[in-house]
Short mmCIF file of C-alpha atoms and ligand atoms in Angstrom, two decimals:
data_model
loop_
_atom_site.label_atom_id
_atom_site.label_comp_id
_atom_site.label_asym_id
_atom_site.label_seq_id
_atom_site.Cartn_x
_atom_site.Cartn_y
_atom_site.Cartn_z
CA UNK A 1 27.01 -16.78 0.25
CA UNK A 2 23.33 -16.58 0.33
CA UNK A 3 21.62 -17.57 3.54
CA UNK A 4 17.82 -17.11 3.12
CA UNK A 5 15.62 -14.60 2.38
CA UNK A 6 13.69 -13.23 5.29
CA UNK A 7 10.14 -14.72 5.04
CA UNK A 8 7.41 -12.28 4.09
CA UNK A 9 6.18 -10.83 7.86
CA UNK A 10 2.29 -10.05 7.88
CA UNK A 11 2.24 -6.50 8.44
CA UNK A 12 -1.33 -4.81 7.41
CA UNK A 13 0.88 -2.20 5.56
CA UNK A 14 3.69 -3.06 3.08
CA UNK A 15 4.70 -1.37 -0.13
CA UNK A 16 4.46 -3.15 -3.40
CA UNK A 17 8.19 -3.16 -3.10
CA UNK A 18 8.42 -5.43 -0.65
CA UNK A 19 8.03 -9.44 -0.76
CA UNK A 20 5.19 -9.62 2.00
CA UNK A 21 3.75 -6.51 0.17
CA UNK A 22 3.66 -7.78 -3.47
CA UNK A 23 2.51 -11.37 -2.36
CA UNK A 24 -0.74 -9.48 -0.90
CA UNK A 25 -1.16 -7.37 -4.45
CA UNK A 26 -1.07 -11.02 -6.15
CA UNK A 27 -3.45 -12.36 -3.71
CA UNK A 28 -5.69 -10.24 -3.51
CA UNK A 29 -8.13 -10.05 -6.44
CA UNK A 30 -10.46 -6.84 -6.47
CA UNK A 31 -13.36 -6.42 -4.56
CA UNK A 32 -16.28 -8.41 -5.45
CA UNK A 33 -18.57 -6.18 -6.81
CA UNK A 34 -21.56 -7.16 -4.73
CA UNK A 35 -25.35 -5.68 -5.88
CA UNK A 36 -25.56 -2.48 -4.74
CA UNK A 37 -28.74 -3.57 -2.68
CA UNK A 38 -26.86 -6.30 -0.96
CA UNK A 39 -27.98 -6.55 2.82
CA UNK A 40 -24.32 -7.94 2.92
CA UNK A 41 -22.16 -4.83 1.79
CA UNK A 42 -21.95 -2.52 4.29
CA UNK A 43 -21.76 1.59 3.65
CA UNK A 44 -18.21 1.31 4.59
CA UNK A 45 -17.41 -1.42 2.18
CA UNK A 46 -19.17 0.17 -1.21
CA UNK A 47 -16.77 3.23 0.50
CA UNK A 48 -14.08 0.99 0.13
CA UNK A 49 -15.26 0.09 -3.36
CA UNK A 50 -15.20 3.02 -4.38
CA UNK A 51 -12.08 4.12 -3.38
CA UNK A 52 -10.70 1.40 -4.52
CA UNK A 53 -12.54 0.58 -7.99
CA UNK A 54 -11.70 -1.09 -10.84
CA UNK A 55 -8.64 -1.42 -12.99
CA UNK A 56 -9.65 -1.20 -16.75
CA UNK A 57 -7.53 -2.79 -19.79
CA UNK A 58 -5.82 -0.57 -21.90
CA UNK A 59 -4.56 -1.00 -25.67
CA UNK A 60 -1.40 -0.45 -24.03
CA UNK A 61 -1.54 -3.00 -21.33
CA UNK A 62 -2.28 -5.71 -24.18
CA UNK A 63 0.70 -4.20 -26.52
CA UNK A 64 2.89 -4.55 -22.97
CA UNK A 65 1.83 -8.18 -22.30
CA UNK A 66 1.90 -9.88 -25.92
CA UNK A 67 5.45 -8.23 -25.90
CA UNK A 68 6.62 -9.35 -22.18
CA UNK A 69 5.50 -13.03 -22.71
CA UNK A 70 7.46 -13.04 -26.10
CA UNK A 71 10.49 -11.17 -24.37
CA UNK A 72 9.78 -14.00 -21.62
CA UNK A 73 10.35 -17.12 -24.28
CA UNK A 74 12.96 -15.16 -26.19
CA UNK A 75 15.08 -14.50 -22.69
CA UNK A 76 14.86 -18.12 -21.49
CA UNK A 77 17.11 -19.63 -24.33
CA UNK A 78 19.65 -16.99 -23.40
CA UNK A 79 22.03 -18.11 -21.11
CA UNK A 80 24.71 -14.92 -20.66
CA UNK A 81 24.32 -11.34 -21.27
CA UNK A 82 22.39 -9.52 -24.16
CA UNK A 83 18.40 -10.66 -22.77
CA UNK A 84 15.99 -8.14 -24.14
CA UNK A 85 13.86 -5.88 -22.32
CA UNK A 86 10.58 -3.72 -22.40
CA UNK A 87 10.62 0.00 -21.20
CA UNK A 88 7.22 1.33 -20.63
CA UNK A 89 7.65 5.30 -21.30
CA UNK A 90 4.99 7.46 -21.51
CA UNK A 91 3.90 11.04 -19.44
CA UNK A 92 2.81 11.05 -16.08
CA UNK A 93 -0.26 9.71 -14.32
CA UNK A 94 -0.81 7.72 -17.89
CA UNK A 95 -1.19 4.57 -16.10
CA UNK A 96 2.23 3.26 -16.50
CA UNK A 97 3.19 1.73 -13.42
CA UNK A 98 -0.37 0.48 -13.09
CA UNK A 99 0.35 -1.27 -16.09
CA UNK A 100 3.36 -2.62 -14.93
CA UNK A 101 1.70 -3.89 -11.65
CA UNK A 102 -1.24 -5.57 -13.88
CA UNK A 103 1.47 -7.23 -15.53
CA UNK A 104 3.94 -8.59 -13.31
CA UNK A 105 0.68 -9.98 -11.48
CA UNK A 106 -0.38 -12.06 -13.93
CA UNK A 107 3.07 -13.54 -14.43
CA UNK A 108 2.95 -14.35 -10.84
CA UNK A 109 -0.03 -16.35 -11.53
CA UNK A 110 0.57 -17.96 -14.46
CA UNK A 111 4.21 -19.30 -12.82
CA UNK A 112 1.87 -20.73 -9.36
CA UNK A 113 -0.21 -22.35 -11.96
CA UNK A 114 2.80 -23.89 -13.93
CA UNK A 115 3.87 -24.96 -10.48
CA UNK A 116 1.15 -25.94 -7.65
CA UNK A 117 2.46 -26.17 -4.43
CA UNK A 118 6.11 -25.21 -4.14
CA UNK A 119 6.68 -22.51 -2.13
CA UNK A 120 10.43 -20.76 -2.14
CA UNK A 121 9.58 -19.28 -6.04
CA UNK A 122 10.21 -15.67 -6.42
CA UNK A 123 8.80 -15.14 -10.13
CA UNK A 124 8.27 -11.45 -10.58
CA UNK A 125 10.14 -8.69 -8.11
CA UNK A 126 9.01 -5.24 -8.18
CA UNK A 127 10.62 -2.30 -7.51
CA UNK A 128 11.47 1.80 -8.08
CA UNK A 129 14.12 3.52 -8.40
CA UNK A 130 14.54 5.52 -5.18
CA UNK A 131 15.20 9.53 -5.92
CA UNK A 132 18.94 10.98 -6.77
CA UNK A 133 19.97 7.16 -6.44
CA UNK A 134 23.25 5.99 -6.36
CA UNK A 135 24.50 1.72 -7.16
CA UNK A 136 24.48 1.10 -3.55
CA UNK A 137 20.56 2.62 -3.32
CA UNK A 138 19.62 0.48 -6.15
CA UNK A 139 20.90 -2.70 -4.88
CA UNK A 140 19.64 -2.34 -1.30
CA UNK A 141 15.89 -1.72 -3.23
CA UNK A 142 16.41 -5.18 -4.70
CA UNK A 143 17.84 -6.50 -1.25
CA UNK A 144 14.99 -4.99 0.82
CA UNK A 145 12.19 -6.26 -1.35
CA UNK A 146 13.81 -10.01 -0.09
CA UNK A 147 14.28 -9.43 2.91
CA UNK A 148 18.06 -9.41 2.91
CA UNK A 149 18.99 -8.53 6.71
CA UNK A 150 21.43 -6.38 7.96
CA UNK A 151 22.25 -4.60 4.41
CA UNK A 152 24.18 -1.75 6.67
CA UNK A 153 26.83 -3.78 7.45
CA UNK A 154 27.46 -5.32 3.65
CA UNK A 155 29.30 -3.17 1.14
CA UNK A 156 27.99 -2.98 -2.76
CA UNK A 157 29.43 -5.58 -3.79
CA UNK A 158 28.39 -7.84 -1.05
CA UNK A 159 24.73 -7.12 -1.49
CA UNK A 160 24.98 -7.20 -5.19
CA UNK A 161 26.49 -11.15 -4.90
CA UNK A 162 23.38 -11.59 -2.49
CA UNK A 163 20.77 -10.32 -4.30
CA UNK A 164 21.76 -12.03 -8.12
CA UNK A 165 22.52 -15.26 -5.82
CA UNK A 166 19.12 -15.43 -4.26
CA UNK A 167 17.26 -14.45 -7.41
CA UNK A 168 18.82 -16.91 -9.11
CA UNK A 169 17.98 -19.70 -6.84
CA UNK A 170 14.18 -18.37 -6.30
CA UNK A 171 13.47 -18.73 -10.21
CA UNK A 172 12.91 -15.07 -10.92
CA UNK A 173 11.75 -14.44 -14.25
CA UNK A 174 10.95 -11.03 -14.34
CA UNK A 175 12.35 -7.68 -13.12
CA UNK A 176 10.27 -4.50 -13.37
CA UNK A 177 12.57 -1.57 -12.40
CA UNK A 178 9.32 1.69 -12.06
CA UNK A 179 10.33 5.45 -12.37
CA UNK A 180 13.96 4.71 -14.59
CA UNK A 181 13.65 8.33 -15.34
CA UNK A 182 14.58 9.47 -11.88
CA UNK A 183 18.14 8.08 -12.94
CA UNK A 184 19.77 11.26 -14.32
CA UNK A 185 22.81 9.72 -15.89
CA UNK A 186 24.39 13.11 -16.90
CA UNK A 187 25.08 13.12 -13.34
CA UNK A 188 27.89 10.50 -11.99
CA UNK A 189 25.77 9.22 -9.45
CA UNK A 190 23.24 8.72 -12.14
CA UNK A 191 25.19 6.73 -14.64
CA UNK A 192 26.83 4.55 -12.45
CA UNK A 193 23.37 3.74 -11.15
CA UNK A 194 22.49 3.07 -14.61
CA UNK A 195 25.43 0.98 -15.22
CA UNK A 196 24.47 -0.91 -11.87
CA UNK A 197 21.25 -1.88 -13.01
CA UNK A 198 22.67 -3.00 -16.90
CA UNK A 199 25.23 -4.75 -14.82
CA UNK A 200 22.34 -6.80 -12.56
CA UNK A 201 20.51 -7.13 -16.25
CA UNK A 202 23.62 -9.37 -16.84
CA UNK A 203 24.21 -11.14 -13.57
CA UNK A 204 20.32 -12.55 -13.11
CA UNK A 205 18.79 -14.77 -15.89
CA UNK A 206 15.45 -12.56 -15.89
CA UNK A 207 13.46 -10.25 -17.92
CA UNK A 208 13.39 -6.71 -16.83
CA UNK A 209 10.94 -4.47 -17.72
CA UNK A 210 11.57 -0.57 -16.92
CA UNK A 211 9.02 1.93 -16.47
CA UNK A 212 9.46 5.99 -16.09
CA UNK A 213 8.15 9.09 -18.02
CA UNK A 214 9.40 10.36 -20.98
CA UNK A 215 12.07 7.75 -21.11
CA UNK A 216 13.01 7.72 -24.59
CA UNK A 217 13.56 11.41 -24.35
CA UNK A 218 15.82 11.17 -20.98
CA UNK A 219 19.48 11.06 -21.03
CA UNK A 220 19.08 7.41 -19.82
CA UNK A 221 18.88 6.03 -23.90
CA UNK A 222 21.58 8.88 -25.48
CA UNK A 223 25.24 8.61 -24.94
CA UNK A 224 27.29 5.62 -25.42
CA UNK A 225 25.41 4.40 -22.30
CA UNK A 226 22.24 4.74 -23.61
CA UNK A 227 22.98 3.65 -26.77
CA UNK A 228 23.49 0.17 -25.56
CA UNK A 229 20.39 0.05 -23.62
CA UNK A 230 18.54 1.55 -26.47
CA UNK A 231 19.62 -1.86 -29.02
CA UNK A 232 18.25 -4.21 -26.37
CA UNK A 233 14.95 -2.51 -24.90
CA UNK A 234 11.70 -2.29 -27.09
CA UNK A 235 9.69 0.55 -26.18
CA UNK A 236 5.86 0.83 -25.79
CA UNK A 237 4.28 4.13 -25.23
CA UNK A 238 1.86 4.51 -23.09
CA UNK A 239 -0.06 7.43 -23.86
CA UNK A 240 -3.05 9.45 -22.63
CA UNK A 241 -6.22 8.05 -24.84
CA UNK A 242 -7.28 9.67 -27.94
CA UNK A 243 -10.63 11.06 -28.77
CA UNK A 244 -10.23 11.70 -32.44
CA UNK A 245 -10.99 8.64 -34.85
CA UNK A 246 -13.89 6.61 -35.00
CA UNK A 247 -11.72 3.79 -33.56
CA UNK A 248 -10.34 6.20 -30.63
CA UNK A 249 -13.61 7.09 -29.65
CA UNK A 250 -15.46 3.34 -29.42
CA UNK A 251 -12.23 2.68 -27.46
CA UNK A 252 -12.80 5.56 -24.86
CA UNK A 253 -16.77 4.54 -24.79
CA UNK A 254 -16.14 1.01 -24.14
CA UNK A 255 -13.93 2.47 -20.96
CA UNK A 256 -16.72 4.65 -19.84
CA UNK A 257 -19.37 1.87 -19.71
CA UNK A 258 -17.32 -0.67 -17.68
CA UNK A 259 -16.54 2.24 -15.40
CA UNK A 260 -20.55 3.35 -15.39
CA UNK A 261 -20.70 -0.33 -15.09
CA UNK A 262 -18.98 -1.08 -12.09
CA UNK A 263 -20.53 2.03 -10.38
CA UNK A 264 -22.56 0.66 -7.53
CA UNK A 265 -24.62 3.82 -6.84
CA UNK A 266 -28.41 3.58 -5.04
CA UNK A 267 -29.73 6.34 -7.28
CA UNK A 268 -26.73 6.20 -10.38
CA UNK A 269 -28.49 6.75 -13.89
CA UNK A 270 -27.14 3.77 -15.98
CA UNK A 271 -24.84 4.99 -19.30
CA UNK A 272 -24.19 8.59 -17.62
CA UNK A 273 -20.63 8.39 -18.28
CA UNK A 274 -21.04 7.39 -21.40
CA UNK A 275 -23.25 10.01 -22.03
CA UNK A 276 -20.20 12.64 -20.62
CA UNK A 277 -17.84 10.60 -22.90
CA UNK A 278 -16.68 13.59 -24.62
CA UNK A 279 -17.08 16.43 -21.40
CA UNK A 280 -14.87 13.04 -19.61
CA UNK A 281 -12.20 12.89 -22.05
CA UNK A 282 -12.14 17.16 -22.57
CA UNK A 283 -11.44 17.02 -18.99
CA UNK A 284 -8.81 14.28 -17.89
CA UNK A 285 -6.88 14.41 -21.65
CA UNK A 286 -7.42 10.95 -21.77
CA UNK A 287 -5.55 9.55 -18.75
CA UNK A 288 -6.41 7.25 -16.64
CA UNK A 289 -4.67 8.99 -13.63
CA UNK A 290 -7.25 11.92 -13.82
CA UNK A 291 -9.80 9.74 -15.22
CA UNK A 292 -9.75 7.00 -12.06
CA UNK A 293 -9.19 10.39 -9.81
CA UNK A 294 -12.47 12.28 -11.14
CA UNK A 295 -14.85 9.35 -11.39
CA UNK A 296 -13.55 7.82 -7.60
CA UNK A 297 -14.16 10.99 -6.27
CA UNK A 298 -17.63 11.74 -7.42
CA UNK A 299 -18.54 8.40 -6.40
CA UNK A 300 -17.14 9.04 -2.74
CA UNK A 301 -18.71 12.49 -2.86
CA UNK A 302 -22.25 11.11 -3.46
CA UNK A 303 -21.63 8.27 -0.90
CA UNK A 304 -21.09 10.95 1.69
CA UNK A 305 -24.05 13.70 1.07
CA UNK A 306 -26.72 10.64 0.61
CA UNK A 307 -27.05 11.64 -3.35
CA UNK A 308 -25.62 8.40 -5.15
CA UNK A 309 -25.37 9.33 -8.52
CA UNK A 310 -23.02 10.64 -10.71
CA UNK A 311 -24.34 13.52 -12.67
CA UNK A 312 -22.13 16.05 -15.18
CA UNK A 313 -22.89 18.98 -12.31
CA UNK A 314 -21.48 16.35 -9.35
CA UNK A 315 -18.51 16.10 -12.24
CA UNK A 316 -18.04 19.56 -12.80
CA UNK A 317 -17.36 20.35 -9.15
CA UNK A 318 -14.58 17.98 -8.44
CA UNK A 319 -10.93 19.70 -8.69
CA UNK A 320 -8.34 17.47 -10.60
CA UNK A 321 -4.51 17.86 -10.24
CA UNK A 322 -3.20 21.26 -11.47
CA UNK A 323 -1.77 19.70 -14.70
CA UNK A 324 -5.22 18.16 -15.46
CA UNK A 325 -6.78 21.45 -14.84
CA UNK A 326 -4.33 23.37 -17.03
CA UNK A 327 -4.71 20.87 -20.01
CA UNK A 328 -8.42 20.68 -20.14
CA UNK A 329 -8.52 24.43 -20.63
CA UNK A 330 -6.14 24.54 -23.24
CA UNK A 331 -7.49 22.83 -26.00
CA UNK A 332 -10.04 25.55 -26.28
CA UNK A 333 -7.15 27.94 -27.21
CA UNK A 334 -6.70 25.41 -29.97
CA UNK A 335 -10.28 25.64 -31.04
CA UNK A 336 -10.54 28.94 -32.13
CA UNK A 337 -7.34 28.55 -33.97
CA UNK A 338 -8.19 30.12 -37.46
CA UNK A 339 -8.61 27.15 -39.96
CA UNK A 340 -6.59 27.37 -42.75
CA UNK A 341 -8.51 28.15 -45.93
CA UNK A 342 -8.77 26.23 -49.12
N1 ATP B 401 -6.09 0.97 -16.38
C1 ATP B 401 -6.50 1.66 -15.34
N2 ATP B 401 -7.76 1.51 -14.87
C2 ATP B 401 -8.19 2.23 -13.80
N3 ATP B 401 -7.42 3.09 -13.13
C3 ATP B 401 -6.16 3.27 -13.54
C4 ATP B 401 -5.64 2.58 -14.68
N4 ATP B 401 -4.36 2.96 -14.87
C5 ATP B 401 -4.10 3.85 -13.90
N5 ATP B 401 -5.16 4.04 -13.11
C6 ATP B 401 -5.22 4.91 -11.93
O1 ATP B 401 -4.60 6.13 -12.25
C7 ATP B 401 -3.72 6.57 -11.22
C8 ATP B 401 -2.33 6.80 -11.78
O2 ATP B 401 -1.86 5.58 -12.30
P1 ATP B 401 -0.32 5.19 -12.29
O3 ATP B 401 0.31 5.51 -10.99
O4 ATP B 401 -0.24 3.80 -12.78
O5 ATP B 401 0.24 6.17 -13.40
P2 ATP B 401 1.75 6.46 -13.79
O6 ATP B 401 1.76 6.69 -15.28
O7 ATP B 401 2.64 5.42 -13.26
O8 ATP B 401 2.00 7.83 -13.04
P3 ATP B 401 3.42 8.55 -12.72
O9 ATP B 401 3.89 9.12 -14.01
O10 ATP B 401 3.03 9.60 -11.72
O11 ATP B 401 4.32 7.51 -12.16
C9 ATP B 401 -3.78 5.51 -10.14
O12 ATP B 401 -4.65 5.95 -9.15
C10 ATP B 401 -4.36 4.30 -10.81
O13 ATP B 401 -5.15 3.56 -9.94
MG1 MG B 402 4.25 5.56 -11.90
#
């Protein structure tokens, strides 16, 4: 029997996988971007800005939410088993579980608008899969993001009655599972964890949406297992962003002016990223990840040494992740490919 969740403590850090945690992400829009003149913003706070910066909508993050709302409509005139799901698969640092965040936050918000003033709703619950996870792991994810006290002492099943219990009594209506692909199911541990989470797909009258790398290519969809999760999840890829077609490239410039456009630089040069678009994309392959890494830290960088301005030189000397490094040199191998001749 469910008692009550353990209400959300103010702590001034909690993970996004916790109650008190995600409540903050809902809360708390992003940083007004103030004039970068303002008397009232402090060096500290542009810092802080900076750091922070802005979120920018993807093609995929539309494709995800015209999808979850329909999965949302679909999934509440299904009472038992068989509700449909989203997996968000795509390679790393591609923005996925931003994506996913963006998402479940605007649920959140639509459900306090559908329903001013009463507290005790739990609409959207967020959490990852923990590494080389077993059923009991999953479960006590799901029971620490309530609250649930003393999970030590409770065995699986216990916590498992808890959790689908107090979900179902705090109206939760959607379920986003991040990093699926850190379930190996070719190992037992793996499946059953799998199984556990199929299992909880059954037992709580929500949508779940799943998000991991590669995840149509991981043993989680192949096998009988897979199989079945494969006939109820749709898919959307989120990929790096292409700089090929006309369309692809509009779609990358319109990133790289709100981005120039929400610099708030003393000295910046207005439309200098958009200028870069090409050197920008060359270099980060078109993900975000390496894309929100470069520009935040030439930002910082030029905050710190006085310059304020991003220039392609400032660009140039900022280090990105290994993989980001490695890819933006390779595509000059496939340059000087010989084309093939008439
Ligand atoms: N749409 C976006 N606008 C601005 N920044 C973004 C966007 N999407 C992702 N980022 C930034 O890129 C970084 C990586 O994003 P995120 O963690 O969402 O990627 P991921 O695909 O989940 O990565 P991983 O495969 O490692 O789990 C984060 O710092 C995030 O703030
Ligand atoms: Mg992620």
């Amino acid at each position: 029997m469910v008692t009550a969740a353990q209400p959300p403590t103010t702590s001034t850090f909690s993970p996004l996988t916790t109650w008190d945690g995600w409540q903050q992400f809902v809360d708390t829009p992003p940083a007004p971007a103030l004039d970068v003149g303002d008397q009232e913003w402090t060096q500290e706070q542009r810092e802080d800005y900076h750091a922070r910066f802005v979120v920018l909508k993807t093609p995929a993050m539309d494709t995800i939410s015209t999808a979850v709302r329909g999965l949302l409509l679909l999934n509440r005139g299904q009472q038992g088993g068989a509700r449909r799901g989203l997996i968000i698969s795509g390679p790393a640092t591609t923005g996925k579980t931003t994506a996913m965040q963006q998402l479940g936050r605007t649920v959140e918000l639509a459900d306090r608008r559908r329903h001013p003033n009463q507290d005790g709703r739990l609409p959207v619950l967020f959490i990852t899969v923990p590494p080389s996870s077993t059923p009991k792991m999953l479960i006590s994810e799901f029971a620490r993001f309530l609250g649930l006290p003393a999970l030590e002492r409770m065995n699986q099943i216990q916590i498992t009655n808890a959790v689908c219990g107090l979900l179902c009594e705090l109206g939760t209506q959607l379920v986003l599972v991040d990093d699926v692909h850190l379930m190996d199911t070719r190992s037992r541990a793996g499946a059953e964890t799998s199984d556990q989470l199929k299992y909880l797909g059954e037992r709580i009258p929500a949508t779940f949406v799943y998000s991991g790398i590669d995840v149509e290519s991981s043993p989680l969809l192949t096998g009988v297992r897979g199989s079945q999760l494969a006939g109820r999840f749709k898919i959307v890829r989120n990929q790096p962003l292409r700089y090929g077609s006309p369309d692809d490239k509009q779609l990358w410039h319109d990133l790289m002016h709100s981005m120039d456009n929400a610099l708030r630089l003393r000295h910046h040069r207005p439309g200098t990223l958009l200028t870069h678009a090409a050197y920008l994309h060359a270099r980060t392959g078109g993900r975000m990840g390496s894309l929100s890494h470069l520009i935040r830290e030439a930002a910082l960088v030029s905050l710190l040494d006085g310059t304020e301005k991003i220039t392609k030189k400032l660009l140039e000397q900022i280090e990105l992740d290994t993989a980001a490094e490695q890819r933006a040199r390779a595509p000059h191998r496939r340059r000087t490919r010989p084309q093939r001749q008439p």
